[in-house]
mmCIF file of C-alpha atoms and ligand atoms in Angstrom:
data_model
loop_
_atom_site.group_PDB
_atom_site.id
_atom_site.type_symbol
_atom_site.label_atom_id
_atom_site.label_comp_id
_atom_site.label_asym_id
_atom_site.label_seq_id
_atom_site.Cartn_x
_atom_site.Cartn_y
_atom_site.Cartn_z
ATOM 1 C CA UNK A 1 -14.022 2.769 -20.335
ATOM 2 C CA UNK A 2 -10.476 1.472 -20.064
ATOM 3 C CA UNK A 3 -9.413 -1.480 -17.902
ATOM 4 C CA UNK A 4 -6.048 -0.894 -16.206
ATOM 5 C CA UNK A 5 -3.881 -2.780 -13.687
ATOM 6 C CA UNK A 6 -3.302 -1.567 -10.121
ATOM 7 C CA UNK A 7 0.234 -0.375 -9.317
ATOM 8 C CA UNK A 8 2.303 1.299 -6.617
ATOM 9 C CA UNK A 9 5.542 3.323 -6.672
ATOM 10 C CA UNK A 10 7.634 4.930 -3.944
ATOM 11 C CA UNK A 11 7.623 8.725 -4.279
ATOM 12 C CA UNK A 12 10.108 9.614 -1.535
ATOM 13 C CA UNK A 13 13.472 10.348 -3.210
ATOM 14 C CA UNK A 14 15.909 7.414 -3.000
ATOM 15 C CA UNK A 15 18.716 9.659 -1.727
ATOM 16 C CA UNK A 16 16.470 10.719 1.160
ATOM 17 C CA UNK A 17 15.736 7.103 2.128
ATOM 18 C CA UNK A 18 19.428 6.222 1.759
ATOM 19 C CA UNK A 19 20.137 8.314 4.863
ATOM 20 C CA UNK A 20 17.468 6.630 7.044
ATOM 21 C CA UNK A 21 19.669 3.897 8.529
ATOM 22 C CA UNK A 22 22.203 6.465 9.725
ATOM 23 C CA UNK A 23 19.390 8.604 11.204
ATOM 24 C CA UNK A 24 17.713 5.643 12.943
ATOM 25 C CA UNK A 25 20.955 4.629 14.598
ATOM 26 C CA UNK A 26 21.734 8.192 15.678
ATOM 27 C CA UNK A 27 18.249 8.739 17.130
ATOM 28 C CA UNK A 28 18.069 5.291 18.727
ATOM 29 C CA UNK A 29 21.479 5.603 20.412
ATOM 30 C CA UNK A 30 20.333 8.864 22.018
ATOM 31 C CA UNK A 31 18.332 6.756 24.506
ATOM 32 C CA UNK A 32 21.410 5.095 26.072
ATOM 33 C CA UNK A 33 23.902 7.759 25.007
ATOM 34 C CA UNK A 34 25.907 5.222 23.040
ATOM 35 C CA UNK A 35 26.656 7.507 20.073
ATOM 36 C CA UNK A 36 30.376 6.830 20.562
ATOM 37 C CA UNK A 37 29.747 3.352 19.078
ATOM 38 C CA UNK A 38 28.647 4.814 15.730
ATOM 39 C CA UNK A 39 30.959 4.108 12.812
ATOM 40 C CA UNK A 40 30.550 3.679 9.048
ATOM 41 C CA UNK A 41 29.190 0.141 9.347
ATOM 42 C CA UNK A 42 27.385 0.080 12.724
ATOM 43 C CA UNK A 43 23.855 1.104 11.630
ATOM 44 C CA UNK A 44 22.629 -2.219 10.188
ATOM 45 C CA UNK A 45 23.451 -4.258 13.286
ATOM 46 C CA UNK A 46 22.013 -1.613 15.639
ATOM 47 C CA UNK A 47 18.698 -1.263 13.782
ATOM 48 C CA UNK A 48 18.341 -5.017 13.372
ATOM 49 C CA UNK A 49 19.096 -5.888 17.001
ATOM 50 C CA UNK A 50 17.559 -3.031 19.001
ATOM 51 C CA UNK A 51 14.772 -1.612 16.830
ATOM 52 C CA UNK A 52 13.472 -4.710 15.010
ATOM 53 C CA UNK A 53 14.375 -7.784 17.098
ATOM 54 C CA UNK A 54 14.055 -6.187 20.565
ATOM 55 C CA UNK A 55 11.020 -4.174 19.416
ATOM 56 C CA UNK A 56 12.146 -0.625 20.212
ATOM 57 C CA UNK A 57 9.931 0.307 17.272
ATOM 58 C CA UNK A 58 9.025 3.857 18.268
ATOM 59 C CA UNK A 59 12.421 4.942 16.889
ATOM 60 C CA UNK A 60 11.179 3.849 13.443
ATOM 61 C CA UNK A 61 8.541 6.589 13.638
ATOM 62 C CA UNK A 62 11.178 9.243 12.869
ATOM 63 C CA UNK A 63 11.381 8.232 9.188
ATOM 64 C CA UNK A 64 8.522 8.246 6.679
ATOM 65 C CA UNK A 65 7.984 7.022 3.126
ATOM 66 C CA UNK A 66 5.391 8.247 0.616
ATOM 67 C CA UNK A 67 3.939 5.906 -2.008
ATOM 68 C CA UNK A 68 1.607 6.524 -4.962
ATOM 69 C CA UNK A 69 -1.104 3.904 -5.424
ATOM 70 C CA UNK A 70 -3.120 3.473 -8.600
ATOM 71 C CA UNK A 71 -5.988 1.271 -7.494
ATOM 72 C CA UNK A 72 -9.753 1.227 -7.373
ATOM 73 C CA UNK A 73 -11.937 3.052 -4.886
ATOM 74 C CA UNK A 74 -12.552 -0.098 -2.835
ATOM 75 C CA UNK A 75 -8.805 -0.568 -2.284
ATOM 76 C CA UNK A 76 -8.209 3.105 -1.495
ATOM 77 C CA UNK A 77 -11.002 2.951 1.069
ATOM 78 C CA UNK A 78 -9.134 0.166 2.866
ATOM 79 C CA UNK A 79 -5.890 2.136 2.735
ATOM 80 C CA UNK A 80 -7.371 5.237 4.366
ATOM 81 C CA UNK A 81 -8.612 3.173 7.326
ATOM 82 C CA UNK A 82 -5.002 3.319 8.546
ATOM 83 C CA UNK A 83 -5.102 6.450 10.675
ATOM 84 C CA UNK A 84 -1.493 7.239 11.484
ATOM 85 C CA UNK A 85 -0.629 8.689 8.098
ATOM 86 C CA UNK A 86 -1.342 11.363 5.505
ATOM 87 C CA UNK A 87 -3.207 11.093 2.206
ATOM 88 C CA UNK A 88 -3.748 13.062 -0.989
ATOM 89 C CA UNK A 89 -6.341 11.507 -3.294
ATOM 90 C CA UNK A 90 -7.680 12.251 -6.778
ATOM 91 C CA UNK A 91 -10.965 14.072 -6.235
ATOM 92 C CA UNK A 92 -14.065 12.802 -8.012
ATOM 93 C CA UNK A 93 -15.639 16.132 -7.098
ATOM 94 C CA UNK A 94 -13.010 18.050 -9.079
ATOM 95 C CA UNK A 95 -12.300 15.689 -12.001
ATOM 96 C CA UNK A 96 -14.761 15.461 -14.915
ATOM 97 C CA UNK A 97 -14.377 11.972 -16.437
ATOM 98 C CA UNK A 98 -16.634 12.614 -19.441
ATOM 99 C CA UNK A 99 -13.853 13.817 -21.769
ATOM 100 C CA UNK A 100 -11.480 10.831 -21.562
ATOM 101 C CA UNK A 101 -13.762 8.134 -20.143
ATOM 102 C CA UNK A 102 -13.365 6.285 -16.854
ATOM 103 C CA UNK A 103 -10.544 3.906 -16.046
ATOM 104 C CA UNK A 104 -11.456 0.813 -14.058
ATOM 105 C CA UNK A 105 -9.875 -2.212 -12.395
ATOM 106 C CA UNK A 106 -11.369 -5.637 -13.024
ATOM 107 C CA UNK A 107 -10.988 -8.315 -10.312
ATOM 108 C CA UNK A 108 -9.230 -11.470 -11.634
ATOM 109 C CA UNK A 109 -12.130 -13.744 -10.614
ATOM 110 C CA UNK A 110 -14.356 -11.733 -12.968
ATOM 111 C CA UNK A 111 -11.766 -11.186 -15.711
ATOM 112 C CA UNK A 112 -11.139 -14.931 -15.958
ATOM 113 C CA UNK A 113 -14.825 -15.853 -16.107
ATOM 114 C CA UNK A 114 -16.366 -14.956 -19.517
ATOM 115 C CA UNK A 115 -19.990 -14.855 -18.259
ATOM 116 C CA UNK A 116 -19.109 -12.768 -15.207
ATOM 117 C CA UNK A 117 -16.911 -10.485 -17.321
ATOM 118 C CA UNK A 118 -19.724 -9.847 -19.824
ATOM 119 C CA UNK A 119 -22.111 -8.900 -16.997
ATOM 120 C CA UNK A 120 -19.470 -6.737 -15.283
ATOM 121 C CA UNK A 121 -18.499 -4.912 -18.523
ATOM 122 C CA UNK A 122 -22.122 -4.202 -19.358
ATOM 123 C CA UNK A 123 -22.768 -2.745 -15.911
ATOM 124 C CA UNK A 124 -19.618 -0.590 -15.878
ATOM 125 C CA UNK A 125 -20.272 0.781 -19.392
ATOM 126 C CA UNK A 126 -23.838 1.550 -18.376
ATOM 127 C CA UNK A 127 -22.628 3.394 -15.276
ATOM 128 C CA UNK A 128 -20.300 5.486 -17.432
ATOM 129 C CA UNK A 129 -23.106 6.324 -19.874
ATOM 130 C CA UNK A 130 -25.328 7.361 -16.969
ATOM 131 C CA UNK A 131 -22.525 9.531 -15.509
ATOM 132 C CA UNK A 132 -22.092 11.295 -18.873
ATOM 133 C CA UNK A 133 -25.853 11.740 -19.231
ATOM 134 C CA UNK A 134 -26.079 13.307 -15.764
ATOM 135 C CA UNK A 135 -23.320 15.797 -16.635
ATOM 136 C CA UNK A 136 -25.055 16.592 -19.933
ATOM 137 C CA UNK A 137 -28.252 17.220 -17.952
ATOM 138 C CA UNK A 138 -26.418 19.780 -15.808
ATOM 139 C CA UNK A 139 -25.381 17.742 -12.746
ATOM 140 C CA UNK A 140 -21.949 18.738 -11.344
ATOM 141 C CA UNK A 141 -19.197 16.027 -11.282
ATOM 142 C CA UNK A 142 -19.496 15.775 -7.471
ATOM 143 C CA UNK A 143 -23.098 14.571 -7.878
ATOM 144 C CA UNK A 144 -22.777 12.642 -11.161
ATOM 145 C CA UNK A 145 -20.033 10.544 -9.502
ATOM 146 C CA UNK A 146 -22.655 8.939 -7.269
ATOM 147 C CA UNK A 147 -23.292 6.414 -10.075
ATOM 148 C CA UNK A 148 -19.620 5.532 -10.629
ATOM 149 C CA UNK A 149 -18.741 1.963 -9.535
ATOM 150 C CA UNK A 150 -16.332 0.861 -6.796
ATOM 151 C CA UNK A 151 -13.984 -0.410 -9.530
ATOM 152 C CA UNK A 152 -13.293 3.163 -10.737
ATOM 153 C CA UNK A 153 -9.564 3.911 -10.747
ATOM 154 C CA UNK A 154 -8.209 6.369 -8.233
ATOM 155 C CA UNK A 155 -4.767 7.741 -7.487
ATOM 156 C CA UNK A 156 -3.715 8.263 -3.894
ATOM 157 C CA UNK A 157 -0.479 9.247 -2.198
ATOM 158 C CA UNK A 158 -0.050 7.713 1.258
ATOM 159 C CA UNK A 159 2.673 8.742 3.691
ATOM 160 C CA UNK A 160 3.371 6.602 6.756
ATOM 161 C CA UNK A 161 6.304 6.272 9.093
ATOM 162 C CA UNK A 162 8.324 3.041 8.973
ATOM 163 C CA UNK A 163 6.663 1.583 12.066
ATOM 164 C CA UNK A 164 3.204 2.116 10.561
ATOM 165 C CA UNK A 165 4.292 0.673 7.186
ATOM 166 C CA UNK A 166 5.415 -2.458 9.048
ATOM 167 C CA UNK A 167 2.014 -2.633 10.749
ATOM 168 C CA UNK A 168 0.199 -2.164 7.419
ATOM 169 C CA UNK A 169 2.285 -4.851 5.705
ATOM 170 C CA UNK A 170 1.340 -7.288 8.499
ATOM 171 C CA UNK A 171 -2.354 -6.463 8.062
ATOM 172 C CA UNK A 172 -2.525 -6.140 4.282
ATOM 173 C CA UNK A 173 0.386 -8.018 2.650
ATOM 174 C CA UNK A 174 0.977 -10.947 5.005
ATOM 175 C CA UNK A 175 -2.634 -11.461 6.026
ATOM 176 C CA UNK A 176 -4.248 -14.084 3.749
ATOM 177 C CA UNK A 177 -7.662 -12.617 4.605
ATOM 178 C CA UNK A 178 -6.762 -9.222 3.117
ATOM 179 C CA UNK A 179 -8.516 -8.361 -0.159
ATOM 180 C CA UNK A 180 -6.648 -9.452 -3.346
ATOM 181 C CA UNK A 181 -5.921 -5.977 -4.709
ATOM 182 C CA UNK A 182 -4.569 -4.399 -1.534
ATOM 183 C CA UNK A 183 -2.652 -7.611 -0.779
ATOM 184 C CA UNK A 184 -0.945 -7.560 -4.201
ATOM 185 C CA UNK A 185 -0.140 -3.846 -3.946
ATOM 186 C CA UNK A 186 1.236 -4.144 -0.414
ATOM 187 C CA UNK A 187 3.284 -7.243 -1.280
ATOM 188 C CA UNK A 188 4.809 -5.322 -4.207
ATOM 189 C CA UNK A 189 5.474 -2.279 -2.029
ATOM 190 C CA UNK A 190 7.021 -4.387 0.733
ATOM 191 C CA UNK A 191 9.411 -5.821 -1.877
ATOM 192 C CA UNK A 192 10.298 -2.296 -3.052
ATOM 193 C CA UNK A 193 10.875 -1.031 0.510
ATOM 194 C CA UNK A 194 12.883 -4.136 1.370
ATOM 195 C CA UNK A 195 15.107 -3.287 -1.630
ATOM 196 C CA UNK A 196 15.796 0.164 -0.167
ATOM 197 C CA UNK A 197 15.881 -0.652 3.570
ATOM 198 C CA UNK A 198 16.628 -4.392 3.810
ATOM 199 C CA UNK A 199 17.257 -4.419 7.567
ATOM 200 C CA UNK A 200 13.968 -2.685 8.415
ATOM 201 C CA UNK A 201 11.826 -5.019 6.302
ATOM 202 C CA UNK A 202 13.826 -8.290 6.130
ATOM 203 C CA UNK A 203 11.670 -10.197 8.650
ATOM 204 C CA UNK A 204 8.432 -9.285 6.841
ATOM 205 C CA UNK A 205 9.845 -9.988 3.373
ATOM 206 C CA UNK A 206 11.092 -13.348 4.619
ATOM 207 C CA UNK A 207 7.627 -14.180 5.991
ATOM 208 C CA UNK A 208 5.968 -13.324 2.682
ATOM 209 C CA UNK A 209 8.439 -15.403 0.671
ATOM 210 C CA UNK A 210 7.879 -18.299 3.066
ATOM 211 C CA UNK A 211 4.115 -17.958 2.620
ATOM 212 C CA UNK A 212 4.526 -17.944 -1.188
ATOM 213 C CA UNK A 213 6.652 -21.113 -1.167
ATOM 214 C CA UNK A 214 4.282 -22.720 1.332
ATOM 215 C CA UNK A 215 1.162 -21.890 -0.710
ATOM 216 C CA UNK A 216 2.827 -23.059 -3.966
ATOM 217 C CA UNK A 217 3.698 -26.353 -2.277
ATOM 218 C CA UNK A 218 0.080 -26.586 -1.113
ATOM 219 C CA UNK A 219 -1.157 -26.042 -4.664
ATOM 220 C CA UNK A 220 1.220 -28.701 -6.004
ATOM 221 C CA UNK A 221 0.023 -31.163 -3.375
ATOM 222 C CA UNK A 222 -3.601 -30.443 -4.252
ATOM 223 C CA UNK A 223 -2.874 -30.827 -8.027
HETATM 224 C C1 LIG B 301 -8.592 -8.517 6.590
HETATM 225 C C2 LIG B 301 -9.251 -7.268 7.106
HETATM 226 C C3 LIG B 301 -10.616 -7.186 7.160
HETATM 227 C C4 LIG B 301 -11.238 -6.022 7.643
HETATM 228 N N1 LIG B 301 -12.603 -5.976 7.671
HETATM 229 C C5 LIG B 301 -13.214 -4.859 8.137
HETATM 230 C C6 LIG B 301 -14.639 -4.758 8.180
HETATM 231 O O1 LIG B 301 -15.355 -5.680 7.801
HETATM 232 N N2 LIG B 301 -15.195 -3.605 8.640
HETATM 233 C C7 LIG B 301 -14.440 -2.566 9.095
HETATM 234 O O2 LIG B 301 -14.993 -1.543 9.525
HETATM 235 N N3 LIG B 301 -13.093 -2.624 9.052
HETATM 236 C C8 LIG B 301 -12.470 -3.728 8.592
HETATM 237 N N4 LIG B 301 -11.100 -3.775 8.554
HETATM 238 C C9 LIG B 301 -10.340 -2.586 8.952
HETATM 239 C C10 LIG B 301 -9.752 -2.739 10.368
HETATM 240 O O3 LIG B 301 -10.766 -2.943 11.320
HETATM 241 C C11 LIG B 301 -8.936 -1.500 10.753
HETATM 242 O O4 LIG B 301 -9.786 -0.373 10.857
HETATM 243 C C12 LIG B 301 -7.871 -1.149 9.740
HETATM 244 O O5 LIG B 301 -7.195 -2.299 9.303
HETATM 245 C C13 LIG B 301 -6.885 -0.140 10.381
HETATM 246 O O6 LIG B 301 -5.946 -0.839 11.162
HETATM 247 P P1 LIG B 301 -5.697 -0.609 12.720
HETATM 248 O O7 LIG B 301 -6.967 -0.715 13.461
HETATM 249 O O8 LIG B 301 -4.601 -1.520 13.109
HETATM 250 O O9 LIG B 301 -5.299 0.897 12.892
HETATM 251 P P2 LIG B 301 -4.277 1.931 12.251
HETATM 252 O O10 LIG B 301 -5.084 3.123 11.954
HETATM 253 O O11 LIG B 301 -3.467 1.331 11.155
HETATM 254 O O12 LIG B 301 -3.363 2.301 13.488
HETATM 255 C C14 LIG B 301 -2.176 1.566 13.818
HETATM 256 C C15 LIG B 301 -2.211 1.149 15.266
HETATM 257 O O13 LIG B 301 -2.251 2.319 16.085
HETATM 258 C C16 LIG B 301 -3.048 2.059 17.237
HETATM 259 N N5 LIG B 301 -4.217 2.951 17.212
HETATM 260 C C17 LIG B 301 -4.615 3.756 16.191
HETATM 261 N N6 LIG B 301 -5.691 4.463 16.528
HETATM 262 C C18 LIG B 301 -5.997 4.092 17.794
HETATM 263 C C19 LIG B 301 -7.014 4.441 18.705
HETATM 264 N N7 LIG B 301 -7.967 5.331 18.405
HETATM 265 N N8 LIG B 301 -7.019 3.875 19.931
HETATM 266 C C20 LIG B 301 -6.081 2.977 20.268
HETATM 267 N N9 LIG B 301 -5.073 2.562 19.455
HETATM 268 C C21 LIG B 301 -5.046 3.118 18.224
HETATM 269 C C22 LIG B 301 -3.484 0.589 17.159
HETATM 270 O O14 LIG B 301 -2.520 -0.173 17.850
HETATM 271 C C23 LIG B 301 -3.413 0.297 15.677
HETATM 272 O O15 LIG B 301 -3.226 -1.070 15.361
HETATM 273 C C24 LIG B 301 -10.462 -4.921 8.078
HETATM 274 C C25 LIG B 301 -9.066 -5.010 8.018
HETATM 275 C C26 LIG B 301 -8.454 -6.168 7.540
HETATM 276 C C27 LIG B 301 -6.949 -6.224 7.471
#
């Protein structure tokens, strides 16, 4: 058993994403036939004003981004609840984990609590031993996996259009009630997407930074 950290990377080629602002302006201006206003520097203002601030968000559906998440099965289950997208996930039916051992993700509240961590580690190691024993007894991986814990690492590619990513960031990065792992992953991914498409994600990135400053101030006041 190996404990790893969750992570997320953008898989869509940067050069592909670099053309999105030009595409969004071209597609959006089709509605009012204002393509004559397109020049080398007109895209940012158009996308910001008409698509984001005035909420003509359906235009954002023309461009998609794929991201690879390394997370546990409880986080991936939350991700796949978002229906307007496509997924490719590591199959526990196909992969036999007995050769290299399972990788797992440990929640911080458990990692930072020695008693809880000892109990958690014991349980996870036991689950792995049981999985290996089931395989040795002839069970196929698709059935032996029934004893693997929720904290087992998975890898999943998710593809959503830009409108749906904005919706997911609202629900999973900006929402304080979202679970810690998906919130951390989505906050990281929002930062990465903001780096590539600042105009499309500036309002959300600003909200998250504001929340961070606000919560740090709250912690200082409490301390
Ligand atoms: C903090 C938190 C706690 C949660 N707790 C639970 C829980 O305890 N149990 C549970 O089962 N789920 C839970 N969920 C999942 C949640 O109920 C949604 O299923 C999930 O977040 C997908 O988001 P969405 O409904 O916005 O739809 P998405 O699939 O992301 O779709 C995007 C948008 O498209 C539209 N849309 C999509 N499909 C339809 C449709 N069929 N009809 C009409 N409009 C549609 C809606 O406007 C929707 O918001 C939780 C989510 C969060 C963020």
